[in-house]
Amino acid sequence: MTAAQAGAPTAPASATETFSHVTCPFCGIRCDDLEIVRKGQNLTINRNGCETAKAGFERSFSPVQPRVAGKPVALADAIAAAADHIKHAQHPAFGGLGTDVDGVRAIMSIADKAGGVVDHAYSEAQFRNFKVLQTSGWFLTTMTEARNRADLFIFASDVHKFHPRFFERVVCAEKSMFSDNPPKRTIVFVGEDYDTSAAVGPRIGEVVHIRCANDRIGEVMSALRMRHKGVPLASNDVAGVPVSEIDAVLAHCHAASYGVVVWVPPGLDFPNADLTVHQISEFVKDLNVTQRFAGLSLGGNEGASSAGSVCAWQSGYPLRVSYQTGKPIHDAELYAIPNMIASRSTDCLVWLASFTPDLSPPDTDIPTVVLGCVDLKMPREPEVYIPVGTPGIDHRGQLVRCDSVVSLPLRNLGRNSGLPSAPEVLAAIQAAL
């Protein structure tokens, strides 16, 4: 793929260029206010950003060649080898899905043709949400609505750990769309071992900590529901939290003009965590009978929100979809790629990871084709490895934000890496099938 095809700047690679209003592809909240300076092939964040963005944009770049059986080959030969593995597989699995909207569309297309399964590396976390949406529904808000209207935030996950700029961009914003001097916000943290350092500034009012084990957050939310309905509790504490503290949080909820409960699905990493999401969602519904309250689910790193959205609008299902019968069939357990690898029900794994080096493919002896960034960590040498560019650095693209209401454009920052995009490689593989 040439620089012109990718929409790259035409300046020589040694030139220095500054890019404004850059969207960060390395976190689900998609901050779009970064200023990036490129000098040669090196990128530096000049303004805004966070440690996650810095790790993504500023990591060093060293070109690598495609490999087949561990030996360097031409790109065309690697594409032919990848196509051969997929063509002869009975039930290929397409996983990782660390890519942009066009990359997921390309994966969906090739899976349809090859009779394969589509599943994201972070699906286990996403299905904590999907199960609730499928069975009982919810009230959700958006990041913009929360920034401009909310006067109460309840955090049921360690948001700062997963999204370092969420407080800066949403919670601590000193102005809103409707006022240059909006009221202070009450902040409630439910859980333990959270990084609460970002809950500071002139916009922040009272900060409340409800300390309980994270796998018991659902019990606290259930107790809030019961107290809201006037149901007495049989104990003086719930999950180690005194009922008086639960009542105090409920009083904050009743006093709020617009309350928001925020959680991050990967942060609810314990068995049956979908039940916690269910209790959060039902509490929000209960409050909405008489006032305005909403949930806000974050997450979406490594392109997870884009994968879920694209799969849903193309197949009607939220990932874990098989095309083996010629039509999309969804099963959240049967078509989970970790389960397929464990049961040997797939005979070819195609792994896509174009954002960070940390979305490693599983350590398996099942024949594996990897389309990944040049510094991707791999537990073993795959049968085929094709280095691909990173959307938002090496080529243009689009990513769906974690609240699933907007897709943001990704820039080509003109690094002139010479790397093809994942959609381009996947199209070539599909043409060879």
XYZ file of C-alpha atoms in Angstrom:
433
model
C 0.000 0.000 0.000
C 1.497 3.323 -1.002
C 1.404 6.513 1.029
C -0.956 8.068 -1.499
C -3.363 5.127 -1.226
C -3.408 5.473 2.541
C -4.027 9.224 2.435
C -0.601 9.960 3.904
C 1.058 13.361 3.902
C 3.489 13.756 1.022
C 6.293 15.243 3.140
C 9.544 13.219 3.196
C 9.928 10.792 6.074
C 12.690 12.961 7.607
C 10.434 16.008 7.877
C 8.754 17.168 11.070
C 4.992 17.593 10.991
C 2.396 18.360 13.634
C -1.075 16.797 13.569
C -3.942 18.335 15.550
C -7.281 16.841 16.626
C -5.906 13.307 16.419
C -8.141 10.454 17.598
C -6.456 7.942 19.877
C -7.209 4.332 18.836
C -5.736 2.747 21.970
C -8.667 3.216 24.372
C -12.423 2.837 24.025
C -13.315 6.436 24.900
C -11.532 7.608 21.712
C -10.121 10.946 22.855
C -9.955 13.105 19.723
C -8.024 16.124 20.981
C -4.445 14.865 20.808
C -1.637 16.790 19.150
C 1.003 14.504 17.667
C 4.400 15.486 16.282
C 6.037 13.209 13.739
C 9.752 13.429 13.092
C 10.858 10.805 10.623
C 9.170 7.609 11.781
C 8.994 8.688 15.411
C 5.785 10.015 16.956
C 5.520 12.154 20.097
C 2.416 13.340 21.930
C 2.787 17.101 22.184
C -0.511 17.848 23.902
C -3.149 15.882 25.809
C -2.928 12.107 25.804
C -2.232 9.744 28.697
C 0.046 6.837 29.533
C -2.040 4.512 27.334
C -1.791 6.877 24.362
C 1.914 7.427 24.978
C 2.570 3.677 25.007
C 0.658 3.317 21.733
C 1.872 6.289 19.716
C 5.440 6.620 20.967
C 6.609 3.021 20.896
C 9.567 2.436 18.621
C 9.105 1.092 15.115
C 11.328 -1.465 13.449
C 10.277 -2.959 10.108
C 9.853 -6.730 9.896
C 9.094 -9.099 7.034
C 6.211 -11.543 6.680
C 7.125 -15.057 7.728
C 5.966 -18.544 6.808
C 7.116 -21.348 9.124
C 9.434 -18.820 10.759
C 11.234 -17.886 7.535
C 11.029 -14.420 5.923
C 9.034 -14.382 2.685
C 7.479 -11.889 0.298
C 4.068 -10.517 1.215
C 2.422 -12.287 -1.725
C 3.810 -15.631 -0.561
C 2.578 -15.058 2.992
C -0.883 -14.185 1.692
C -0.919 -17.363 -0.427
C 0.137 -19.472 2.571
C -2.536 -17.885 4.798
C -5.199 -18.516 2.156
C -4.084 -22.135 1.842
C -4.485 -22.735 5.598
C -7.953 -21.179 5.610
C -9.043 -22.929 2.418
C -8.242 -26.378 3.778
C -9.706 -25.803 7.250
C -13.025 -27.416 8.153
C -13.974 -24.763 10.709
C -11.576 -21.786 10.861
C -11.799 -19.336 13.751
C -11.198 -15.616 13.269
C -10.190 -14.062 16.568
C -8.348 -11.219 18.226
C -10.112 -8.658 16.018
C -7.875 -5.840 17.191
C -8.696 -3.728 14.167
C -10.925 -0.905 12.937
C -14.376 -0.967 11.327
C -13.063 -1.856 7.862
C -10.918 -4.605 9.337
C -13.895 -6.209 11.071
C -15.956 -5.941 7.880
C -13.166 -7.722 6.012
C -13.033 -10.447 8.689
C -16.814 -10.894 8.491
C -16.611 -11.244 4.723
C -13.830 -13.826 4.737
C -15.477 -15.780 7.598
C -18.698 -15.898 5.588
C -16.865 -17.275 2.569
C -14.732 -19.735 4.561
C -17.495 -20.944 6.899
C -15.685 -19.679 9.974
C -16.364 -18.290 13.438
C -15.924 -14.641 14.448
C -15.044 -13.748 18.058
C -13.156 -10.880 19.725
C -10.400 -11.453 22.275
C -12.404 -9.383 24.802
C -15.758 -11.035 24.118
C -15.882 -12.660 27.536
C -16.026 -9.180 29.068
C -18.439 -7.840 26.459
C -20.858 -10.715 27.016
C -21.292 -9.575 30.615
C -23.202 -6.760 28.959
C -24.699 -8.620 26.012
C -26.393 -11.196 28.259
C -28.201 -8.414 30.137
C -29.147 -6.571 26.970
C -30.524 -9.787 25.459
C -32.541 -10.857 28.501
C -33.823 -7.716 30.215
C -32.607 -4.566 28.467
C -31.328 -1.358 30.040
C -31.256 2.451 30.084
C -27.912 3.767 28.836
C -26.618 7.266 28.305
C -23.683 8.557 26.265
C -20.407 10.151 27.260
C -21.605 13.531 25.967
C -24.885 13.372 27.888
C -23.052 12.351 31.044
C -20.518 15.165 30.658
C -23.184 17.815 30.122
C -26.017 16.715 32.435
C -24.965 14.372 35.232
C -24.668 15.669 38.799
C -24.055 12.224 40.334
C -21.646 9.524 39.174
C -21.594 6.061 40.754
C -18.559 4.019 39.711
C -18.908 0.242 39.866
C -15.479 -0.412 38.320
C -11.981 1.040 38.449
C -12.577 3.331 35.476
C -9.284 5.224 35.766
C -7.322 1.976 35.344
C -8.895 1.262 31.954
C -9.559 4.805 30.717
C -7.057 7.269 32.222
C -8.683 10.384 30.717
C -12.355 9.615 31.423
C -12.439 11.809 34.521
C -10.644 14.636 32.758
C -12.839 14.454 29.657
C -16.223 13.743 31.246
C -16.460 13.892 35.038
C -14.182 16.816 35.880
C -15.065 19.036 32.894
C -15.405 22.532 34.347
C -17.965 23.677 31.768
C -20.959 21.995 30.202
C -22.917 22.589 27.039
C -25.586 24.363 29.068
C -23.559 26.328 31.614
C -20.156 27.904 32.128
C -20.618 27.388 35.863
C -22.419 24.060 36.341
C -23.056 22.634 39.831
C -20.584 20.361 41.574
C -20.890 16.627 41.139
C -21.162 13.929 43.767
C -18.884 10.942 43.147
C -19.542 7.494 44.637
C -17.074 4.620 44.286
C -18.479 1.140 44.943
C -15.745 -1.503 45.207
C -12.182 -1.771 46.428
C -8.636 -1.027 45.273
C -9.752 1.660 42.831
C -7.543 4.471 41.598
C -9.587 7.474 42.752
C -6.852 10.058 42.223
C -8.594 11.665 39.233
C -11.711 12.649 41.214
C -10.398 16.137 41.984
C -10.933 19.676 40.772
C -13.442 22.512 41.065
C -16.260 20.434 39.548
C -16.001 17.675 42.160
C -18.148 17.916 45.270
C -18.568 15.147 47.828
C -16.634 11.931 47.185
C -18.057 8.784 48.830
C -16.336 5.385 49.063
C -18.455 2.247 49.533
C -15.801 -0.372 50.131
C -16.709 -3.960 49.336
C -15.180 -6.854 47.452
C -15.632 -6.259 43.740
C -17.412 -9.566 43.259
C -20.023 -8.345 45.776
C -20.856 -5.056 44.047
C -24.010 -6.708 42.729
C -25.154 -7.348 46.315
C -24.763 -3.661 47.147
C -26.731 -2.686 44.028
C -29.446 -5.191 44.983
C -29.601 -3.691 48.480
C -29.979 -0.214 46.962
C -32.905 -1.535 44.919
C -34.573 -3.028 47.988
C -34.142 0.117 50.065
C -35.462 2.198 47.184
C -38.608 0.037 47.208
C -38.927 0.313 50.976
C -38.086 -3.317 51.636
C -36.339 -3.861 55.004
C -33.026 -5.710 55.010
C -32.535 -8.731 57.260
C -29.016 -7.690 58.262
C -27.288 -4.537 59.437
C -24.783 -4.798 56.604
C -24.605 -6.072 53.036
C -21.314 -7.316 51.593
C -19.643 -5.782 54.646
C -21.195 -2.365 53.974
C -23.350 -0.921 56.794
C -26.957 -0.317 55.779
C -26.534 3.284 56.899
C -23.947 3.806 54.136
C -26.246 2.192 51.572
C -29.073 4.481 52.679
C -26.773 7.511 52.362
C -25.928 6.576 48.765
C -29.623 6.095 48.015
C -30.305 9.581 49.390
C -27.732 10.968 46.925
C -29.512 9.092 44.129
C -32.913 10.503 45.077
C -31.488 14.024 45.257
C -29.797 13.842 41.853
C -31.288 15.528 38.819
C -29.363 13.184 36.498
C -27.487 10.213 37.925
C -25.189 7.865 36.031
C -23.831 4.452 37.062
C -20.564 3.699 35.258
C -18.903 0.320 34.849
C -16.192 -1.291 32.712
C -16.961 -4.912 31.708
C -13.286 -6.039 31.786
C -13.112 -4.616 35.311
C -15.820 -7.027 36.491
C -13.541 -10.016 36.110
C -15.152 -12.657 38.288
C -17.623 -15.527 37.743
C -21.197 -14.594 36.793
C -20.344 -10.902 36.542
C -23.303 -10.439 34.193
C -25.477 -10.650 37.331
C -23.735 -7.533 38.637
C -24.475 -5.724 35.371
C -28.068 -6.954 35.681
C -28.442 -5.474 39.173
C -26.964 -2.165 38.013
C -29.350 -2.061 35.063
C -32.394 -2.948 37.151
C -31.504 -0.292 39.750
C -31.327 2.297 36.970
C -34.736 1.150 35.684
C -36.244 1.409 39.169
C -35.040 4.972 39.600
C -36.277 5.981 36.156
C -39.864 5.527 37.281
C -39.680 8.857 39.127
C -36.460 10.549 38.020
C -33.701 10.598 35.448
C -30.994 7.969 35.806
C -28.867 6.041 33.310
C -26.085 3.504 32.973
C -22.850 4.037 31.067
C -20.738 1.045 30.064
C -17.172 1.773 28.997
C -14.499 -0.668 27.784
C -14.029 -1.188 24.049
C -10.228 -1.276 24.010
C -8.432 -3.159 21.211
C -11.325 -2.366 18.857
C -13.792 -4.420 20.925
C -16.725 -1.996 20.579
C -16.189 -1.786 16.811
C -16.106 -5.584 16.521
C -19.352 -5.945 18.467
C -21.106 -3.227 16.472
C -19.998 -4.421 13.031
C -20.856 -8.048 13.811
C -24.291 -7.015 15.080
C -25.214 -4.885 12.085
C -23.942 -7.453 9.569
C -25.081 -10.711 11.164
C -27.727 -9.626 13.677
C -25.689 -11.160 16.519
C -23.102 -9.783 18.980
C -20.004 -11.816 18.021
C -19.422 -15.538 18.582
C -21.054 -16.189 15.235
C -20.408 -19.176 12.958
C -20.955 -19.265 9.200
C -20.270 -23.000 8.914
C -23.822 -23.736 7.723
C -23.799 -20.873 5.218
C -25.772 -18.517 7.459
C -24.894 -16.763 10.716
C -25.559 -18.845 13.835
C -24.822 -17.444 17.291
C -23.862 -19.387 20.411
C -22.085 -17.551 23.229
C -20.452 -20.716 24.575
C -20.019 -22.996 21.569
C -18.421 -20.295 19.409
C -16.189 -18.740 22.056
C -12.732 -19.174 20.545
C -11.072 -20.186 23.866
C -13.653 -22.979 24.157
C -13.143 -23.975 20.522
C -9.385 -24.235 21.027
C -9.829 -26.271 24.209
C -12.261 -28.668 22.507
C -10.261 -28.769 19.244
C -13.405 -27.780 17.342
C -11.403 -25.417 15.160
C -8.551 -26.506 12.942
C -7.228 -23.080 11.926
C -6.926 -19.871 13.950
C -6.635 -16.502 12.229
C -5.607 -13.850 14.774
C -5.763 -10.112 14.089
C -4.038 -7.648 16.455
C -3.036 -4.351 14.871
C -3.147 -1.900 17.821
C -0.884 -2.983 20.675
C 1.740 -5.675 21.269
C -0.303 -7.083 24.155
C -3.181 -8.723 22.260
C -1.246 -11.952 22.002
C -2.634 -14.979 20.185
C -3.371 -18.061 22.321
C -0.576 -20.524 22.925
C -1.884 -23.412 20.841
C -0.562 -26.003 18.405
C -3.597 -25.428 16.163
C -2.303 -23.967 12.855
C -2.302 -20.201 13.309
C -2.199 -17.248 10.927
C -1.359 -13.928 12.591
C -1.926 -10.476 11.149
C -0.348 -8.257 13.750
C 1.599 -5.133 14.578
C 5.369 -5.415 14.227
C 5.997 -5.732 17.975
C 3.185 -8.175 18.760
C 4.070 -10.553 21.568
C 3.546 -14.150 20.433
C 3.937 -17.216 22.673
C 5.159 -19.290 19.730
C 5.964 -18.821 16.063
C 2.740 -19.041 14.006
C 2.506 -20.909 10.727
C 2.060 -17.547 8.974
C 2.827 -14.058 10.274
C 1.965 -10.930 8.292
C 2.893 -7.562 9.841
C 0.178 -4.947 9.327
C -0.117 -1.252 9.998
C -1.879 0.306 12.956
C -5.116 2.197 12.176
C -4.707 5.791 13.273
C -0.950 5.736 12.722
C -0.085 3.971 9.460
C -3.396 4.353 7.649
C -6.801 5.915 7.955
C -9.745 4.167 9.538
C -12.744 4.428 11.831
C -13.482 3.139 15.316
C -16.751 2.965 17.231
C -16.596 4.684 20.622
C -17.360 2.579 23.699
C -20.847 4.088 24.124
C -21.646 2.821 20.585
C -23.248 6.050 19.381
C -20.506 7.492 17.192
C -17.600 6.339 15.038
C -14.532 8.531 15.036
C -12.116 8.961 12.123
C -8.527 7.814 12.472
C -5.699 9.714 10.824
C -2.735 8.530 8.800
C 0.195 10.165 10.567
C 2.560 9.622 7.654
C 5.044 7.323 9.349
C 5.749 5.764 5.926
C 6.113 2.337 7.508
C 5.382 0.521 4.263
C 3.045 -1.802 6.129
C -0.209 -2.882 4.479
C -3.485 -2.388 6.303
C -5.308 -5.405 7.708
C -8.352 -4.850 5.411
C -6.042 -4.847 2.402
C -4.349 -8.094 3.437
C -7.660 -9.764 4.264
C -9.097 -8.770 0.890
C -6.095 -10.351 -0.815
C -6.473 -13.524 1.250
C -10.168 -13.738 0.406
C -9.437 -13.263 -3.294
C -7.065 -16.241 -3.092
C -9.598 -18.578 -1.472
